[in-house]
mmCIF file of C-alpha atoms in Angstrom:
data_model
loop_
_atom_site.group_PDB
_atom_site.id
_atom_site.type_symbol
_atom_site.label_atom_id
_atom_site.label_comp_id
_atom_site.label_asym_id
_atom_site.label_seq_id
_atom_site.Cartn_x
_atom_site.Cartn_y
_atom_site.Cartn_z
ATOM 1 C CA MET A 606 20.128 -46.173 -95.444
ATOM 2 C CA ARG A 607 22.427 -46.576 -98.379
ATOM 3 C CA SER A 608 25.161 -49.274 -97.802
ATOM 4 C CA CYS A 609 28.110 -50.220 -99.952
ATOM 5 C CA THR A 610 30.941 -52.728 -99.527
ATOM 6 C CA LEU A 611 34.273 -51.290 -99.464
ATOM 7 C CA THR A 612 37.641 -52.594 -98.462
ATOM 8 C CA TYR A 613 39.317 -50.385 -96.006
ATOM 9 C CA VAL A 614 43.007 -49.927 -95.427
ATOM 10 C CA ILE A 615 44.959 -47.666 -93.067
ATOM 11 C CA PHE A 616 47.388 -45.188 -94.488
ATOM 12 C CA ALA A 617 49.167 -42.183 -93.364
ATOM 13 C CA LEU A 618 48.152 -38.933 -94.952
ATOM 14 C CA LEU A 619 51.017 -36.402 -94.706
ATOM 15 C CA LEU A 620 49.701 -32.792 -94.364
ATOM 16 C CA PRO A 621 51.794 -29.731 -95.123
ATOM 17 C CA ASN A 622 51.899 -28.946 -91.300
ATOM 18 C CA SER A 623 54.155 -31.913 -90.929
ATOM 19 C CA HIS A 624 51.895 -34.195 -88.926
ATOM 20 C CA SER A 625 50.559 -37.505 -90.027
ATOM 21 C CA VAL A 626 46.847 -38.337 -89.974
ATOM 22 C CA LEU A 627 45.670 -41.804 -90.019
ATOM 23 C CA ALA A 628 42.656 -42.227 -92.215
ATOM 24 C CA GLN A 629 40.490 -44.994 -93.635
ATOM 25 C CA GLY A 630 39.920 -45.790 -97.176
ATOM 26 C CA THR A 631 42.791 -44.991 -99.540
ATOM 27 C CA LYS A 632 40.672 -44.839 -102.522
ATOM 28 C CA ASN A 633 38.260 -42.442 -100.987
ATOM 29 C CA ILE A 634 40.440 -40.135 -98.999
ATOM 30 C CA SER A 635 42.988 -39.830 -101.800
ATOM 31 C CA SER A 636 40.303 -38.441 -104.042
ATOM 32 C CA LEU A 637 40.029 -35.391 -101.731
ATOM 33 C CA MET A 638 43.787 -34.752 -101.857
ATOM 34 C CA ARG A 639 43.385 -32.401 -104.868
ATOM 35 C CA PHE A 640 42.455 -29.859 -102.280
ATOM 36 C CA GLU A 641 44.973 -27.828 -100.277
ATOM 37 C CA PRO A 642 44.508 -28.971 -96.671
ATOM 38 C CA LEU A 643 45.661 -25.614 -95.289
ATOM 39 C CA ALA A 644 43.344 -23.457 -97.401
ATOM 40 C CA LYS A 645 41.088 -21.467 -95.191
ATOM 41 C CA LEU A 646 37.914 -19.553 -96.209
ATOM 42 C CA GLY A 647 38.400 -17.001 -93.494
ATOM 43 C CA LEU A 648 34.972 -17.632 -91.903
ATOM 44 C CA SER A 649 32.744 -20.557 -90.986
ATOM 45 C CA SER A 650 29.313 -21.150 -89.546
ATOM 46 C CA ASP A 651 28.657 -20.689 -85.814
ATOM 47 C CA MET A 652 26.873 -23.938 -85.341
ATOM 48 C CA GLU A 653 28.433 -27.307 -86.083
ATOM 49 C CA ILE A 654 27.673 -31.005 -86.399
ATOM 50 C CA ARG A 655 30.264 -33.427 -84.997
ATOM 51 C CA GLY A 656 32.873 -30.651 -84.943
ATOM 52 C CA ALA A 657 32.428 -29.787 -88.710
ATOM 53 C CA HIS A 658 31.279 -26.198 -89.647
ATOM 54 C CA VAL A 659 29.964 -24.947 -92.958
ATOM 55 C CA GLY A 660 32.994 -23.336 -94.499
ATOM 56 C CA ASP A 661 35.566 -25.757 -93.078
ATOM 57 C CA ASN A 662 38.195 -27.449 -95.359
ATOM 58 C CA VAL A 663 36.739 -30.820 -96.371
ATOM 59 C CA LEU A 664 40.032 -32.775 -96.592
ATOM 60 C CA GLU A 665 41.137 -31.636 -93.220
ATOM 61 C CA LYS A 666 37.738 -32.249 -91.581
ATOM 62 C CA VAL A 667 37.129 -35.668 -93.181
ATOM 63 C CA SER A 668 40.740 -36.795 -92.124
ATOM 64 C CA LYS A 669 40.007 -35.845 -88.521
ATOM 65 C CA LEU A 670 36.609 -37.446 -88.470
ATOM 66 C CA ALA A 671 38.191 -40.682 -89.876
ATOM 67 C CA GLU A 672 40.766 -40.459 -87.060
ATOM 68 C CA LYS A 673 37.891 -40.409 -84.513
ATOM 69 C CA GLY A 674 36.433 -43.687 -85.809
ATOM 70 C CA GLY A 675 34.274 -42.531 -88.709
ATOM 71 C CA GLU A 676 34.188 -45.051 -91.560
ATOM 72 C CA VAL A 677 34.423 -43.232 -94.958
ATOM 73 C CA GLN A 678 31.602 -45.011 -96.813
ATOM 74 C CA TYR A 679 31.350 -43.011 -100.080
ATOM 75 C CA ILE A 680 32.676 -40.055 -101.961
ATOM 76 C CA SER A 681 30.647 -39.307 -105.009
ATOM 77 C CA GLY A 682 31.839 -38.594 -108.517
ATOM 78 C CA GLY A 683 35.653 -39.194 -108.543
ATOM 79 C CA ASN A 684 37.761 -36.142 -109.164
ATOM 80 C CA ARG A 685 34.656 -33.852 -109.399
ATOM 81 C CA SER A 686 32.990 -35.218 -106.220
ATOM 82 C CA ASN A 687 30.890 -33.040 -103.951
ATOM 83 C CA LYS A 688 29.771 -35.337 -101.198
ATOM 84 C CA VAL A 689 31.291 -37.596 -98.514
ATOM 85 C CA ASN A 690 29.540 -40.096 -96.382
ATOM 86 C CA LEU A 691 30.936 -41.176 -93.039
ATOM 87 C CA GLU A 692 29.347 -43.822 -90.800
ATOM 88 C CA TYR A 693 29.439 -44.305 -87.025
ATOM 89 C CA ALA A 694 27.886 -47.343 -85.312
ATOM 90 C CA GLN A 695 27.241 -47.987 -81.622
ATOM 91 C CA PRO A 696 25.392 -50.674 -79.652
ATOM 92 C CA TYR A 697 21.706 -49.875 -79.035
ATOM 93 C CA LEU A 698 19.548 -52.324 -77.066
ATOM 94 C CA ASP A 699 19.963 -55.638 -79.076
ATOM 95 C CA SER A 700 20.665 -53.722 -82.293
ATOM 96 C CA THR A 701 22.875 -50.949 -83.559
ATOM 97 C CA LEU A 702 22.354 -47.218 -83.799
ATOM 98 C CA ILE A 703 23.877 -45.917 -86.954
ATOM 99 C CA GLN A 704 24.837 -42.305 -87.574
ATOM 100 C CA ASN A 705 25.446 -41.368 -91.215
ATOM 101 C CA LEU A 706 27.235 -38.197 -91.668
ATOM 102 C CA GLU A 707 27.020 -36.621 -95.088
ATOM 103 C CA ILE A 708 29.314 -33.767 -95.859
ATOM 104 C CA ARG A 709 28.552 -31.752 -99.003
ATOM 105 C CA PHE A 710 31.210 -29.454 -100.264
ATOM 106 C CA ASP A 711 32.244 -27.109 -103.047
ATOM 107 C CA LYS A 712 33.958 -29.299 -105.684
ATOM 108 C CA ASP A 713 36.246 -26.547 -107.043
ATOM 109 C CA HIS A 714 37.825 -25.405 -103.713
ATOM 110 C CA GLY A 715 36.906 -28.050 -101.142
ATOM 111 C CA PHE A 716 34.981 -25.990 -98.600
ATOM 112 C CA ILE A 717 32.038 -27.577 -96.808
ATOM 113 C CA ASN A 718 28.602 -26.068 -97.680
ATOM 114 C CA GLU A 719 26.184 -28.369 -96.036
ATOM 115 C CA ILE A 720 26.286 -31.001 -93.332
ATOM 116 C CA ASP A 721 23.548 -33.686 -92.728
ATOM 117 C CA LEU A 722 23.560 -36.222 -89.849
ATOM 118 C CA THR A 723 21.004 -39.067 -89.977
ATOM 119 C CA TYR A 724 20.272 -41.527 -87.216
ATOM 120 C CA THR A 725 18.767 -44.917 -88.005
ATOM 121 C CA ILE A 726 18.513 -48.241 -86.201
ATOM 122 C CA ALA A 727 19.667 -51.434 -87.896
ATOM 123 C CA SER A 728 16.729 -53.395 -86.593
ATOM 124 C CA ARG A 729 13.481 -52.175 -88.079
ATOM 125 C CA TYR A 730 11.594 -53.857 -85.191
ATOM 126 C CA LEU A 731 12.844 -51.355 -82.627
ATOM 127 C CA ASP A 732 11.058 -48.034 -81.876
ATOM 128 C CA ILE A 733 13.173 -45.095 -83.030
ATOM 129 C CA LEU A 734 10.937 -42.577 -81.196
ATOM 130 C CA PRO A 735 13.136 -42.629 -78.060
ATOM 131 C CA VAL A 736 16.145 -41.772 -80.118
ATOM 132 C CA TYR A 737 14.163 -38.764 -81.666
ATOM 133 C CA GLN A 738 13.183 -37.544 -78.279
ATOM 134 C CA LYS A 739 16.798 -37.769 -77.044
ATOM 135 C CA THR A 740 18.010 -36.071 -80.226
ATOM 136 C CA ILE A 741 15.643 -33.079 -79.537
ATOM 137 C CA ILE A 742 17.011 -32.948 -75.849
ATOM 138 C CA GLN A 743 20.601 -32.911 -76.928
ATOM 139 C CA ALA A 744 20.048 -30.402 -79.744
ATOM 140 C CA VAL A 745 18.421 -27.983 -77.259
ATOM 141 C CA GLU A 746 21.320 -28.527 -74.838
ATOM 142 C CA LYS A 747 23.742 -27.738 -77.605
ATOM 143 C CA TYR A 748 22.109 -25.140 -79.787
ATOM 144 C CA GLY A 749 19.501 -23.649 -77.492
ATOM 145 C CA GLU A 750 15.633 -23.528 -78.145
ATOM 146 C CA PRO A 751 14.507 -23.933 -81.733
ATOM 147 C CA LEU A 752 12.151 -21.388 -83.421
ATOM 148 C CA SER A 753 9.198 -20.817 -81.092
ATOM 149 C CA PHE A 754 5.632 -20.741 -82.181
ATOM 150 C CA GLU A 755 5.341 -17.097 -81.218
ATOM 151 C CA GLN A 756 8.306 -16.254 -83.429
ATOM 152 C CA VAL A 757 6.682 -17.799 -86.331
ATOM 153 C CA GLN A 758 3.493 -15.795 -85.591
ATOM 154 C CA GLN A 759 5.594 -12.652 -85.510
ATOM 155 C CA VAL A 760 7.035 -13.440 -88.794
ATOM 156 C CA VAL A 761 3.628 -14.169 -90.550
ATOM 157 C CA LYS A 762 2.164 -11.110 -88.659
ATOM 158 C CA ASN A 763 -0.910 -12.880 -87.417
ATOM 159 C CA ASN A 764 -2.103 -15.035 -84.532
ATOM 160 C CA SER A 765 -3.276 -17.998 -86.592
ATOM 161 C CA SER A 766 -3.075 -21.436 -84.760
ATOM 162 C CA LYS A 767 -1.806 -22.905 -88.009
ATOM 163 C CA PRO A 768 0.489 -20.350 -89.749
ATOM 164 C CA THR A 769 1.331 -21.515 -93.235
ATOM 165 C CA LEU A 770 4.898 -21.863 -94.533
ATOM 166 C CA THR A 771 3.906 -19.797 -97.559
ATOM 167 C CA ASP A 772 3.130 -16.852 -95.345
ATOM 168 C CA PHE A 773 6.326 -17.364 -93.362
ATOM 169 C CA ILE A 774 8.309 -17.445 -96.582
ATOM 170 C CA ASN A 775 6.644 -14.252 -97.921
ATOM 171 C CA ASN A 776 7.313 -12.353 -94.758
ATOM 172 C CA ILE A 777 10.695 -13.670 -93.592
ATOM 173 C CA ASN A 778 13.148 -10.911 -92.622
ATOM 174 C CA THR A 779 16.730 -11.658 -93.598
ATOM 175 C CA VAL A 780 19.716 -10.065 -95.166
ATOM 176 C CA PRO A 781 18.643 -8.643 -98.624
ATOM 177 C CA THR A 782 21.492 -10.214 -100.504
ATOM 178 C CA LEU A 783 20.583 -13.660 -99.157
ATOM 179 C CA LYS A 784 16.765 -13.425 -99.296
ATOM 180 C CA SER A 785 16.418 -15.514 -102.422
ATOM 181 C CA ARG A 786 18.611 -18.296 -100.967
ATOM 182 C CA VAL A 787 16.699 -18.409 -97.665
ATOM 183 C CA ARG A 788 13.235 -18.415 -99.392
ATOM 184 C CA ALA A 789 14.404 -21.236 -101.738
ATOM 185 C CA PHE A 790 15.507 -23.246 -98.743
ATOM 186 C CA PHE A 791 12.174 -22.954 -97.063
ATOM 187 C CA GLU A 792 10.309 -23.461 -100.294
ATOM 188 C CA TYR A 793 11.942 -26.759 -100.675
ATOM 189 C CA LYS A 794 10.312 -27.799 -97.380
ATOM 190 C CA LYS A 795 6.917 -27.017 -98.677
ATOM 191 C CA VAL A 796 5.004 -30.045 -99.993
ATOM 192 C CA THR A 797 1.647 -28.366 -100.598
ATOM 193 C CA SER A 798 0.119 -24.962 -100.003
ATOM 194 C CA LYS A 799 -1.337 -26.261 -96.792
ATOM 195 C CA THR A 800 2.168 -26.982 -95.306
ATOM 196 C CA HIS A 801 1.916 -25.221 -91.838
ATOM 197 C CA PHE A 802 3.438 -24.800 -88.332
ATOM 198 C CA ILE A 803 1.821 -26.102 -85.117
ATOM 199 C CA ARG A 804 2.519 -25.363 -81.470
ATOM 200 C CA ASP A 805 4.158 -28.434 -79.821
ATOM 201 C CA GLU A 806 3.724 -29.173 -76.064
ATOM 202 C CA ASN A 807 6.944 -27.058 -75.314
ATOM 203 C CA ASN A 808 5.760 -24.016 -77.242
ATOM 204 C CA ARG A 809 8.177 -24.830 -80.138
ATOM 205 C CA ALA A 810 7.151 -24.313 -83.730
ATOM 206 C CA LEU A 811 6.898 -27.695 -85.465
ATOM 207 C CA LEU A 812 6.472 -27.669 -89.338
ATOM 208 C CA LEU A 813 4.151 -30.327 -90.682
ATOM 209 C CA THR A 814 4.866 -30.915 -94.333
ATOM 210 C CA GLY A 815 3.346 -33.997 -95.966
ATOM 211 C CA PHE A 816 4.458 -36.927 -93.710
ATOM 212 C CA LYS A 817 7.402 -35.012 -92.363
ATOM 213 C CA GLN A 818 7.907 -32.794 -89.393
ATOM 214 C CA CYS A 819 10.735 -30.256 -88.694
ATOM 215 C CA TYR A 820 12.165 -28.007 -86.020
ATOM 216 C CA PHE A 821 14.359 -25.009 -86.896
ATOM 217 C CA TRP A 822 17.218 -23.355 -85.162
ATOM 218 C CA THR A 823 18.249 -19.996 -86.685
ATOM 219 C CA LEU A 824 21.010 -17.417 -86.327
ATOM 220 C CA LYS A 825 21.565 -13.830 -87.610
ATOM 221 C CA GLN A 826 18.158 -13.221 -89.317
ATOM 222 C CA TYR A 827 18.003 -16.734 -90.926
ATOM 223 C CA THR A 828 21.440 -16.468 -92.416
ATOM 224 C CA GLU A 829 22.261 -19.814 -90.746
ATOM 225 C CA VAL A 830 19.626 -22.637 -90.261
ATOM 226 C CA LEU A 831 19.826 -25.951 -88.571
ATOM 227 C CA THR A 832 16.837 -28.257 -89.119
ATOM 228 C CA LEU A 833 15.787 -31.541 -87.317
ATOM 229 C CA CYS A 834 13.375 -33.370 -89.511
ATOM 230 C CA SER A 835 11.806 -36.898 -89.419
ATOM 231 C CA PHE A 836 8.683 -38.566 -90.566
ATOM 232 C CA GLN A 837 5.804 -38.033 -88.263
ATOM 233 C CA PRO A 838 5.439 -41.043 -85.792
ATOM 234 C CA SER A 839 1.905 -41.703 -87.143
ATOM 235 C CA SER A 840 3.202 -42.079 -90.719
ATOM 236 C CA GLY A 841 4.963 -45.469 -89.916
ATOM 237 C CA ASN A 842 8.034 -44.334 -91.928
ATOM 238 C CA MET A 843 10.136 -42.876 -89.155
ATOM 239 C CA LYS A 844 11.937 -46.131 -88.537
ATOM 240 C CA GLY A 845 12.994 -46.550 -92.115
ATOM 241 C CA GLN A 846 13.867 -42.936 -92.990
ATOM 242 C CA GLY A 847 15.423 -42.003 -89.719
ATOM 243 C CA ILE A 848 16.037 -38.561 -88.050
ATOM 244 C CA THR A 849 18.119 -35.985 -89.799
ATOM 245 C CA LEU A 850 19.942 -32.985 -88.523
ATOM 246 C CA SER A 851 20.915 -30.584 -91.428
ATOM 247 C CA LEU A 852 23.166 -27.448 -91.140
ATOM 248 C CA VAL A 853 23.268 -24.774 -93.890
ATOM 249 C CA ASP A 854 24.840 -21.296 -93.752
ATOM 250 C CA PHE A 855 23.592 -19.079 -96.591
ATOM 251 C CA ALA A 856 26.190 -16.308 -95.962
ATOM 252 C CA VAL A 857 29.148 -18.760 -95.872
ATOM 253 C CA SER A 858 27.907 -20.683 -98.944
ATOM 254 C CA LYS A 859 27.720 -17.390 -100.897
ATOM 255 C CA THR A 860 31.244 -16.641 -99.793
ATOM 256 C CA ILE A 861 32.339 -20.034 -101.060
ATOM 257 C CA GLU A 862 30.894 -19.345 -104.406
ATOM 258 C CA ASP A 863 32.640 -16.075 -104.583
ATOM 259 C CA TYR A 864 36.020 -17.415 -103.332
ATOM 260 C CA GLN A 865 38.887 -17.080 -105.895
ATOM 261 C CA VAL A 866 42.181 -18.699 -105.494
ATOM 262 C CA GLY A 867 45.015 -16.273 -106.152
ATOM 263 C CA GLU A 868 46.990 -17.111 -109.263
ATOM 264 C CA ALA A 869 50.547 -16.195 -110.071
ATOM 265 C CA ASN A 870 51.318 -14.796 -113.434
ATOM 266 C CA ILE A 871 52.973 -17.428 -115.579
ATOM 267 C CA ASP A 872 55.365 -16.553 -118.411
ATOM 268 C CA ILE A 873 54.921 -18.883 -121.355
ATOM 269 C CA GLU A 874 57.788 -19.300 -123.762
ATOM 270 C CA LEU A 875 56.907 -20.354 -127.253
#
């Protein structure tokens, strides 16, 4: 987990709707104030992580997350930043469970286009497997069942016991205008040509890719995808790398790219 030492101060951030928001980290939050906090995209993802949706306004959402106790750890790149890190910590056994929330956003208009939430434990001597198992349970309670093994077999159009990710990508049925984005997303998960799905004990499709394993939740013909990835328990790296929930919405991301701010005609006198 990346760590950095920052001095936090409390300040009141006055939004145009005339209510004050207390936020942490003047240096960090202020770098987001170039965005209009009331600017709305008009749509957002159906799924969310910690109340944040793809398509939400990053300034408004980060301010609210800071209000709820999230420490703003890092905003990359100054005035052209495109990523915010917030951290939550809670007691866990004789150590601390750390939740690092990473919000990626469009740096021109300030709308969120990806959300990642990673769980780690401060002590490397504690087993993170119980946290992983609890995360799956809570994800199913919140989002429903992930992609099943039969659904993967239906996509690849065969009954293989180890359907490959390559076959899945080649046969995936999604919105034509988003197909290249969806395929690129899954291609990124492919470490080798042998990357494949297996059936877990609950009939869910678990992707094995290198040392990692992933479950997928999908909506609207894969226009929106939530992943839960970790290193495989047998790899020995699960403790250090943690468990990551990641939310992307290809339709909303495309809309963000196409979003144009209305500009008034300005008369210039020479």
